[in-house]
Structures are given as structure tokens and as C-alpha cells.
Amino acid sequence: MKKKHNFELSPFFRLLQFEHNAFHVKRHLASMMKHITIKKIFNLISVELQRRLKMPVVKGYPPFLKVEPTNICNLNCPNCFTGSGADIRKKGKMDFELYKRVMDEIGDYLVKINLYFWGEPFLHSRLIDMIRYASDKNIGTCVSTNFLVFSEKMAVDILTSGLDHLIICLDGIDKKTYESYRKGGDFEKFMKNMETLSKVRKEKGLYSTIIDVQFLVFDYNRDQINEAEKFIKPFGFDRFTPKMDAEQKEAYNPDIFRSDVPCYWLWHVPTLNWDGTVTTCCDMPPVNFGDLKTNTFMNIWNGEKYVKARRLYKYDDPSKSKIVCAFCHRGPNDEYKRKLAESDYHGARTSLMSEEKPWED
């Protein structure tokens, strides 16, 4: 496979201003469609129009949400913010009551929630309850897992919880290749869990959850991509998804990221950290744009920091800003992006692992 990244840089996707989100849109579209309502459609169109107009105050609700059940993980994957040890935040798990309060506030407009961020979601004892609570509100749900925290009972719980989309991370088809990245992982246990899930699914006829086997592509496993797709076929799962450029070795090219295209995350997808703070996205280290323990979500969504970040695309000079988005490799700050191109910068992983943080939290 010659493709080097997950972007879709064709004229069609650039015209739609979705060249950097096309991978995610295509991946999640099927599981989103069954949760669409008229109210959600009007909200989604309105928010997208405001993004294109670069309006700093959003009159509407986020259509999508990323939630961090926990930032604790059972592995030490070297390219991961948590696994590498770069995440110096306190470790913990999201309070279920806080989660419910957010769902009650904005759930009528949410199309889908991704219940994963920096940690292994299934280490949260109430993850199934979180899925069910969202599902009962007609909100699509997705979980991405290293699939080592698992049992036959959990297989039944997962497949009957209302979960729409389960991403299972397989990065090698033999013990040596798999454990090259999944540090602390157990290939035999992983394969046994795959067999158990497949068996329970077939025996009980539970096919409503899309099971998506993800393959992070590195130089050392690139030659296994085609073989990996054949390798998982006997399990009867739904998809095989190679995710390119996991090592981010390619030299950073700022021209790929148009500074005039407003960030999808700032208008469409807020991220909730486990401790109740709200942050921007997974391309930059978690920052505090507001705390749900002392604020409503909508007060944060149009609060000072979100508005400052959105203003960078039309009203304010990014080169003079200290908000975190002014230091993003995809963002509106051309001056900073040129500096990144002149340095040893290779993408989001560099920002996540760096001790240098020139922005104000």
C-alpha cells in the first residue's frame, strides 16, 4: 500500500473543506445515520454554516463529542500520549453523574460520541453504562480499545449495550510485530479475545455493533497490511482499517494544512477530559477550556477560550495569540507553521511529546 497518510487531498474534498476529516467521516458515517433526526440535521447544518462563516460564538450545539472515560492504560505504547509517559495529568476516571449531566444538557443534538481519548476505555467500570445511557438517548457511540481488558461476559455486555462501533487495535499478525508497538501487550490473549467475541457474536446473532479492526501502519509492519486483512476474515468482523503514518516520519509540510479553513474541532467536536475539564482535540496536549464541575457545558462552549480560539480564523492575529490553537500544526498561524517546517517537526506526536508548551493553559 503506497498511501502515506489518511488525508483526502483531492479537489472534491478540498472544495468541501473536509480533506483532513474525510477519513473520520467515512469511517463513522454508517453508524451515525441511524441516529439522525430533523432537529439534529438542522443543528448540524447551522453549525457547519457558522464554521464556514468563521463565527466565534456558535448559535447551536456540538453535533459530535469525544469523551475520555479514563486516562489510565494497561499498555505503554511509545507513540501514545499516555503510554509514552508524556501525559503528566493526574490519573483518574470520569464521574458517571457528571457524564449524565452533560448528556442531559446537549444529548438531543448529539449525533455520535466517541468514548475514548488518552486511556483504555474498558478500565472504566461503568463504560457499558455510559454507552447505554447515550444509546437510550438515540446518540451513536464508538469505543476504541486495545482489547486486552475483556471476558465472555463483557462480549455479551458490549454487543447488547447499544454500542454502534467498536474499534479493535491490531498492529501485527504475529507476536513479535504486535508487541513491538503494544508494549506490555499479550498477543496470545488478544487473539483469544478476538475468538471469544467472534464466537459470542455468531452464537447469539448479535450483529448490530460494527466491529472495525484497526491496523496502525509503521515501517516494520507495512508489508503485513494485505496479510492482516486476510488474517481477520475468519472472525467475521465488519471492517479492516489501516491507519497510515503512525510513526509520522514524513517531513511536515504546512501547505497541506490550509490556514483559512476553520478547524472542524472548534465548531463540531469538543473533548471532555476524565476530570470534567473541556479541551480542544487530540492533536494537542489537553488544556483547560472550562470545568464542567463548576460550569454548564454551553457556558464553556461559548466561553472566553473557545471564542478566542475561533476568532483566530477571522478577527485576531494568530501570531500574537497565546491560545493553544495558535500553536497547532493544522491551525491558522502561518508564521508558527513555517517555524515548525524549519524544525524537526513531524506532526501531532511531536507536539504531544514535547516539553515545550508556548501557549497559556
Short mmCIF file of C-alpha atoms in Angstrom, two decimals, residues 27-348:
data_model
loop_
_atom_site.label_atom_id
_atom_site.label_comp_id
_atom_site.label_asym_id
_atom_site.label_seq_id
_atom_site.Cartn_x
_atom_site.Cartn_y
_atom_site.Cartn_z
CA ARG A 27 -15.32 5.70 8.99
CA HIS A 28 -18.17 6.84 11.23
CA LEU A 29 -20.89 7.71 8.72
CA ALA A 30 -22.73 4.38 8.71
CA SER A 31 -23.05 4.28 12.49
CA MET A 32 -24.19 7.91 12.61
CA MET A 33 -27.02 7.73 10.10
CA LYS A 34 -29.45 5.73 12.25
CA HIS A 35 -29.30 8.41 14.96
CA ILE A 36 -30.10 11.38 12.71
CA THR A 37 -33.26 13.37 13.48
CA ILE A 38 -34.69 16.53 11.94
CA LYS A 39 -33.55 18.52 14.98
CA LYS A 40 -30.01 17.15 14.65
CA ILE A 41 -29.87 17.82 10.91
CA PHE A 42 -30.86 21.47 11.32
CA ASN A 43 -28.36 21.92 14.14
CA LEU A 44 -25.57 20.24 12.13
CA ILE A 45 -26.20 22.40 9.05
CA SER A 46 -26.39 25.55 11.17
CA VAL A 47 -23.13 24.83 12.99
CA GLU A 48 -21.36 23.94 9.74
CA LEU A 49 -22.53 27.19 8.15
CA GLN A 50 -21.22 29.11 11.16
CA ARG A 51 -17.88 27.32 10.83
CA ARG A 52 -17.58 28.38 7.21
CA LEU A 53 -18.53 31.94 8.13
CA LYS A 54 -15.93 31.76 10.94
CA MET A 55 -18.38 32.91 13.59
CA PRO A 56 -16.64 32.87 17.00
CA VAL A 57 -19.86 32.45 19.02
CA VAL A 58 -21.77 29.33 17.98
CA LYS A 59 -25.54 29.54 17.99
CA GLY A 60 -26.15 25.83 18.34
CA TYR A 61 -24.84 22.66 19.91
CA PRO A 62 -21.88 20.45 19.03
CA PRO A 63 -23.09 17.57 16.83
CA PHE A 64 -20.28 15.29 18.00
CA LEU A 65 -18.43 14.70 21.24
CA LYS A 66 -15.23 12.99 22.34
CA VAL A 67 -15.22 11.71 25.92
CA GLU A 68 -12.29 10.39 27.94
CA PRO A 69 -13.64 7.72 30.33
CA THR A 70 -10.15 7.44 31.85
CA ASN A 71 -6.54 8.40 31.13
CA ILE A 72 -5.30 5.17 32.72
CA CYS A 73 -3.94 2.50 30.39
CA ASN A 74 -2.68 -1.06 30.76
CA LEU A 75 -0.10 -0.67 27.97
CA ASN A 76 2.92 1.54 27.24
CA CYS A 77 2.65 2.19 23.51
CA PRO A 78 5.57 4.51 22.64
CA ASN A 79 3.71 6.85 20.27
CA CYS A 80 0.81 7.38 22.65
CA PHE A 81 0.49 10.44 24.89
CA THR A 82 -0.40 8.20 27.85
CA GLY A 83 1.69 5.12 27.07
CA SER A 84 4.87 7.11 26.50
CA GLY A 85 4.55 8.83 29.88
CA ALA A 86 4.11 12.28 28.32
CA ASP A 87 0.72 12.73 29.99
CA ILE A 88 1.61 14.16 33.38
CA ARG A 89 -2.00 14.79 34.40
CA LYS A 90 -3.41 13.14 37.49
CA LYS A 91 -4.80 9.69 36.67
CA GLY A 92 -8.48 9.03 37.17
CA LYS A 93 -11.86 8.01 35.81
CA MET A 94 -14.80 10.18 34.77
CA ASP A 95 -17.61 10.56 37.27
CA PHE A 96 -20.71 8.88 35.84
CA GLU A 97 -23.05 11.54 37.24
CA LEU A 98 -21.06 14.30 35.55
CA TYR A 99 -21.23 12.36 32.28
CA LYS A 100 -25.01 12.00 32.60
CA ARG A 101 -25.39 15.71 33.28
CA VAL A 102 -23.63 16.59 30.02
CA MET A 103 -25.73 14.06 28.10
CA ASP A 104 -28.89 15.54 29.60
CA GLU A 105 -27.80 19.05 28.61
CA ILE A 106 -26.79 18.52 24.97
CA GLY A 107 -27.83 14.95 24.12
CA ASP A 108 -30.81 15.94 21.96
CA TYR A 109 -28.38 17.38 19.39
CA LEU A 110 -25.57 14.82 19.56
CA VAL A 111 -25.23 12.52 16.56
CA LYS A 112 -22.34 10.48 17.95
CA ILE A 113 -19.99 10.20 20.92
CA ASN A 114 -16.51 8.67 20.75
CA LEU A 115 -15.86 7.19 24.19
CA TYR A 116 -12.08 7.10 24.01
CA PHE A 117 -9.17 9.53 24.28
CA TRP A 118 -5.95 9.01 26.28
CA GLY A 119 -6.50 5.72 28.09
CA GLU A 120 -8.10 2.28 27.81
CA PRO A 121 -11.89 2.82 27.99
CA PHE A 122 -12.69 -0.64 29.35
CA LEU A 123 -10.72 0.13 32.52
CA HIS A 124 -13.70 2.31 33.49
CA SER A 125 -16.09 0.06 35.42
CA ARG A 126 -19.13 1.96 34.13
CA LEU A 127 -18.25 2.18 30.46
CA ILE A 128 -21.15 -0.09 29.48
CA ASP A 129 -23.48 2.17 31.50
CA MET A 130 -22.08 5.20 29.64
CA ILE A 131 -22.78 3.50 26.31
CA ARG A 132 -26.31 2.53 27.35
CA TYR A 133 -27.13 5.99 28.68
CA ALA A 134 -26.15 7.56 25.34
CA SER A 135 -27.86 4.84 23.33
CA ASP A 136 -31.11 5.34 25.25
CA LYS A 137 -30.96 8.99 24.14
CA ASN A 138 -30.55 7.97 20.49
CA ILE A 139 -26.89 9.01 20.38
CA GLY A 140 -24.41 6.94 18.37
CA THR A 141 -21.46 5.54 20.28
CA CYS A 142 -17.96 4.35 19.41
CA VAL A 143 -15.24 2.80 21.55
CA SER A 144 -11.62 2.17 20.54
CA THR A 145 -9.79 -0.44 22.61
CA ASN A 146 -6.55 -2.41 22.84
CA PHE A 147 -8.91 -5.32 23.61
CA LEU A 148 -6.94 -6.84 26.45
CA VAL A 149 -9.44 -5.97 29.20
CA PHE A 150 -12.07 -8.49 28.15
CA SER A 151 -14.13 -11.57 29.05
CA GLU A 152 -17.01 -13.58 27.60
CA LYS A 153 -19.46 -11.72 29.84
CA MET A 154 -18.08 -8.43 28.56
CA ALA A 155 -18.62 -9.65 24.99
CA VAL A 156 -22.33 -10.06 25.71
CA ASP A 157 -22.48 -6.71 27.53
CA ILE A 158 -20.75 -4.91 24.66
CA LEU A 159 -22.91 -6.44 21.96
CA THR A 160 -26.17 -5.79 23.83
CA SER A 161 -25.31 -2.30 25.16
CA GLY A 162 -26.38 -0.40 22.06
CA LEU A 163 -22.75 0.26 21.05
CA ASP A 164 -22.69 1.20 17.37
CA HIS A 165 -18.99 0.94 16.57
CA LEU A 166 -16.16 -1.00 18.23
CA ILE A 167 -12.59 -0.33 17.06
CA ILE A 168 -10.14 -3.10 17.96
CA CYS A 169 -6.45 -2.24 17.65
CA LEU A 170 -4.37 -4.91 15.93
CA ASP A 171 -0.95 -3.76 14.73
CA GLY A 172 0.71 -7.03 13.77
CA ILE A 173 -0.23 -10.58 12.82
CA ASP A 174 2.45 -12.28 14.91
CA LYS A 175 3.66 -11.90 18.47
CA LYS A 176 6.89 -10.05 17.63
CA THR A 177 5.27 -7.47 15.34
CA TYR A 178 2.23 -6.92 17.56
CA GLU A 179 4.25 -6.44 20.74
CA SER A 180 6.76 -4.15 19.01
CA TYR A 181 4.26 -1.32 19.49
CA ARG A 182 1.78 -2.70 22.05
CA LYS A 183 4.35 -2.62 24.87
CA GLY A 184 3.09 -4.73 27.76
CA GLY A 185 0.58 -6.42 25.46
CA ASP A 186 -0.05 -10.12 25.11
CA PHE A 187 -0.63 -11.33 21.56
CA GLU A 188 -1.98 -14.73 22.63
CA LYS A 189 -4.50 -13.10 24.98
CA PHE A 190 -5.51 -10.63 22.28
CA MET A 191 -6.18 -13.44 19.80
CA LYS A 192 -8.17 -15.41 22.38
CA ASN A 193 -10.32 -12.31 23.00
CA MET A 194 -10.92 -11.94 19.25
CA GLU A 195 -12.04 -15.58 19.10
CA THR A 196 -14.36 -15.12 22.10
CA LEU A 197 -16.01 -12.02 20.65
CA SER A 198 -16.48 -13.72 17.29
CA LYS A 199 -17.96 -16.84 18.92
CA VAL A 200 -20.42 -14.92 21.13
CA ARG A 201 -21.47 -12.73 18.24
CA LYS A 202 -22.22 -15.69 15.97
CA GLU A 203 -23.85 -17.87 18.62
CA LYS A 204 -26.21 -15.16 19.85
CA GLY A 205 -26.74 -13.44 16.50
CA LEU A 206 -25.65 -10.04 17.85
CA TYR A 207 -24.65 -8.09 14.75
CA SER A 208 -25.82 -4.53 15.46
CA THR A 209 -22.32 -3.34 16.51
CA ILE A 210 -19.90 -2.59 13.68
CA ILE A 211 -16.61 -4.30 14.57
CA ASP A 212 -13.73 -2.46 12.98
CA VAL A 213 -10.19 -3.92 13.21
CA GLN A 214 -7.66 -1.08 13.03
CA PHE A 215 -4.08 -1.58 11.87
CA LEU A 216 -1.62 1.19 12.72
CA VAL A 217 0.93 1.27 9.91
CA PHE A 218 4.64 1.56 10.72
CA ASP A 219 7.66 0.86 8.53
CA TYR A 220 8.14 -2.52 10.20
CA ASN A 221 4.58 -3.79 9.63
CA ARG A 222 3.73 -2.10 6.33
CA ASP A 223 4.36 -5.34 4.46
CA GLN A 224 1.72 -7.06 6.62
CA ILE A 225 -1.25 -4.88 5.63
CA ASN A 226 -2.68 -7.19 2.98
CA GLU A 227 -1.92 -10.28 5.02
CA ALA A 228 -3.59 -8.73 8.10
CA GLU A 229 -6.80 -8.17 6.16
CA LYS A 230 -6.87 -11.87 5.24
CA PHE A 231 -5.84 -12.80 8.78
CA ILE A 232 -9.01 -11.37 10.37
CA LYS A 233 -11.53 -12.69 7.82
CA PRO A 234 -12.28 -15.94 9.69
CA PHE A 235 -13.56 -13.90 12.66
CA GLY A 236 -16.39 -12.49 10.53
CA PHE A 237 -15.87 -8.90 11.63
CA ASP A 238 -17.11 -5.99 9.54
CA ARG A 239 -14.10 -3.88 8.61
CA PHE A 240 -10.36 -3.74 8.35
CA THR A 241 -8.97 -0.19 8.59
CA PRO A 242 -5.26 0.56 8.05
CA LYS A 243 -4.33 3.86 9.68
CA MET A 244 -1.37 5.33 7.86
CA ASP A 245 1.68 7.27 9.04
CA ALA A 246 1.54 6.08 12.64
CA GLU A 247 5.21 6.97 13.11
CA GLN A 248 4.85 10.39 11.47
CA LYS A 249 8.27 10.17 9.86
CA GLU A 250 7.35 12.30 6.88
CA ALA A 251 8.68 15.86 6.97
CA TYR A 252 5.99 18.34 7.99
CA ASN A 253 4.51 20.23 5.04
CA PRO A 254 2.48 23.28 6.18
CA ASP A 255 0.98 23.68 2.68
CA ILE A 256 -1.16 20.58 3.28
CA PHE A 257 -2.97 22.41 6.09
CA ARG A 258 -4.87 25.45 4.81
CA SER A 259 -4.81 28.25 7.35
CA ASP A 260 -8.03 29.78 6.02
CA VAL A 261 -10.14 26.65 6.67
CA PRO A 262 -11.66 26.82 10.17
CA CYS A 263 -10.89 23.91 12.47
CA TYR A 264 -13.56 21.24 12.49
CA TRP A 265 -12.97 20.51 16.18
CA LEU A 266 -13.63 24.06 17.34
CA TRP A 267 -17.13 24.15 15.86
CA HIS A 268 -18.17 20.49 15.83
CA VAL A 269 -16.30 18.26 18.30
CA PRO A 270 -15.42 19.29 21.86
CA THR A 271 -13.47 16.86 24.02
CA LEU A 272 -14.26 16.09 27.66
CA ASN A 273 -11.32 15.04 29.84
CA TRP A 274 -11.94 12.46 32.56
CA ASP A 275 -11.75 15.13 35.29
CA GLY A 276 -14.54 17.25 33.81
CA THR A 277 -12.38 19.80 32.05
CA VAL A 278 -13.08 20.52 28.38
CA THR A 279 -10.26 20.56 25.83
CA THR A 280 -9.92 21.15 22.10
CA CYS A 281 -8.83 17.94 20.36
CA CYS A 282 -6.34 15.06 20.27
CA ASP A 283 -3.72 16.85 18.13
CA MET A 284 -2.55 18.99 21.04
CA PRO A 285 -1.95 18.17 24.73
CA PRO A 286 -5.10 18.51 26.87
CA VAL A 287 -5.70 22.06 28.08
CA ASN A 288 -8.46 23.51 30.24
CA PHE A 289 -11.09 25.46 28.28
CA GLY A 290 -13.51 25.19 31.19
CA ASP A 291 -14.54 22.89 34.04
CA LEU A 292 -17.87 21.06 33.97
CA LYS A 293 -17.77 20.62 37.74
CA THR A 294 -18.43 24.34 38.11
CA ASN A 295 -20.00 25.27 34.77
CA THR A 296 -22.61 24.15 32.28
CA PHE A 297 -21.30 22.76 29.03
CA MET A 298 -22.85 25.53 26.92
CA ASN A 299 -21.23 28.24 29.06
CA ILE A 300 -17.88 26.64 28.25
CA TRP A 301 -18.73 26.06 24.56
CA ASN A 302 -19.15 29.80 24.06
CA GLY A 303 -16.81 30.79 26.85
CA GLU A 304 -13.76 33.02 26.63
CA LYS A 305 -11.24 30.40 25.47
CA TYR A 306 -13.39 28.79 22.78
CA VAL A 307 -14.31 32.22 21.41
CA LYS A 308 -10.65 33.31 21.41
CA ALA A 309 -9.67 30.15 19.54
CA ARG A 310 -12.38 30.59 16.89
CA ARG A 311 -11.52 34.28 16.45
CA LEU A 312 -8.06 33.28 15.16
CA TYR A 313 -9.60 32.40 11.79
CA LYS A 314 -11.06 35.83 11.03
CA TYR A 315 -10.76 38.53 13.66
CA ASP A 316 -7.49 38.14 15.59
CA ASP A 317 -3.83 37.81 14.63
CA PRO A 318 -2.76 34.19 15.38
CA SER A 319 0.90 35.21 15.59
CA LYS A 320 0.09 37.38 18.64
CA SER A 321 -2.14 34.88 20.41
CA LYS A 322 -1.27 32.61 23.34
CA ILE A 323 -4.27 30.32 22.96
CA VAL A 324 -3.25 26.70 22.27
CA CYS A 325 -4.82 26.63 18.78
CA ALA A 326 -2.36 29.29 17.61
CA PHE A 327 0.39 26.68 18.05
CA CYS A 328 -1.28 23.84 16.14
CA HIS A 329 0.32 22.36 13.03
CA ARG A 330 -3.12 22.40 11.35
CA GLY A 331 -4.11 25.84 12.63
CA PRO A 332 -4.31 29.40 11.29
CA ASN A 333 -0.87 30.64 12.41
CA ASP A 334 1.22 30.70 9.21
CA GLU A 335 4.21 32.22 10.99
CA TYR A 336 4.36 29.42 13.56
CA LYS A 337 3.75 26.73 10.93
CA ARG A 338 6.74 27.99 8.95
CA LYS A 339 8.86 27.67 12.09
CA LEU A 340 7.66 24.11 12.52
CA ALA A 341 8.59 23.31 8.92
CA GLU A 342 12.10 24.62 9.53
CA SER A 343 12.48 22.50 12.68
CA ASP A 344 12.48 18.76 13.27
CA TYR A 345 8.67 18.62 13.36
CA HIS A 346 6.77 15.61 12.06
CA GLY A 347 3.17 16.08 13.16
CA ALA A 348 0.89 15.93 16.18
#
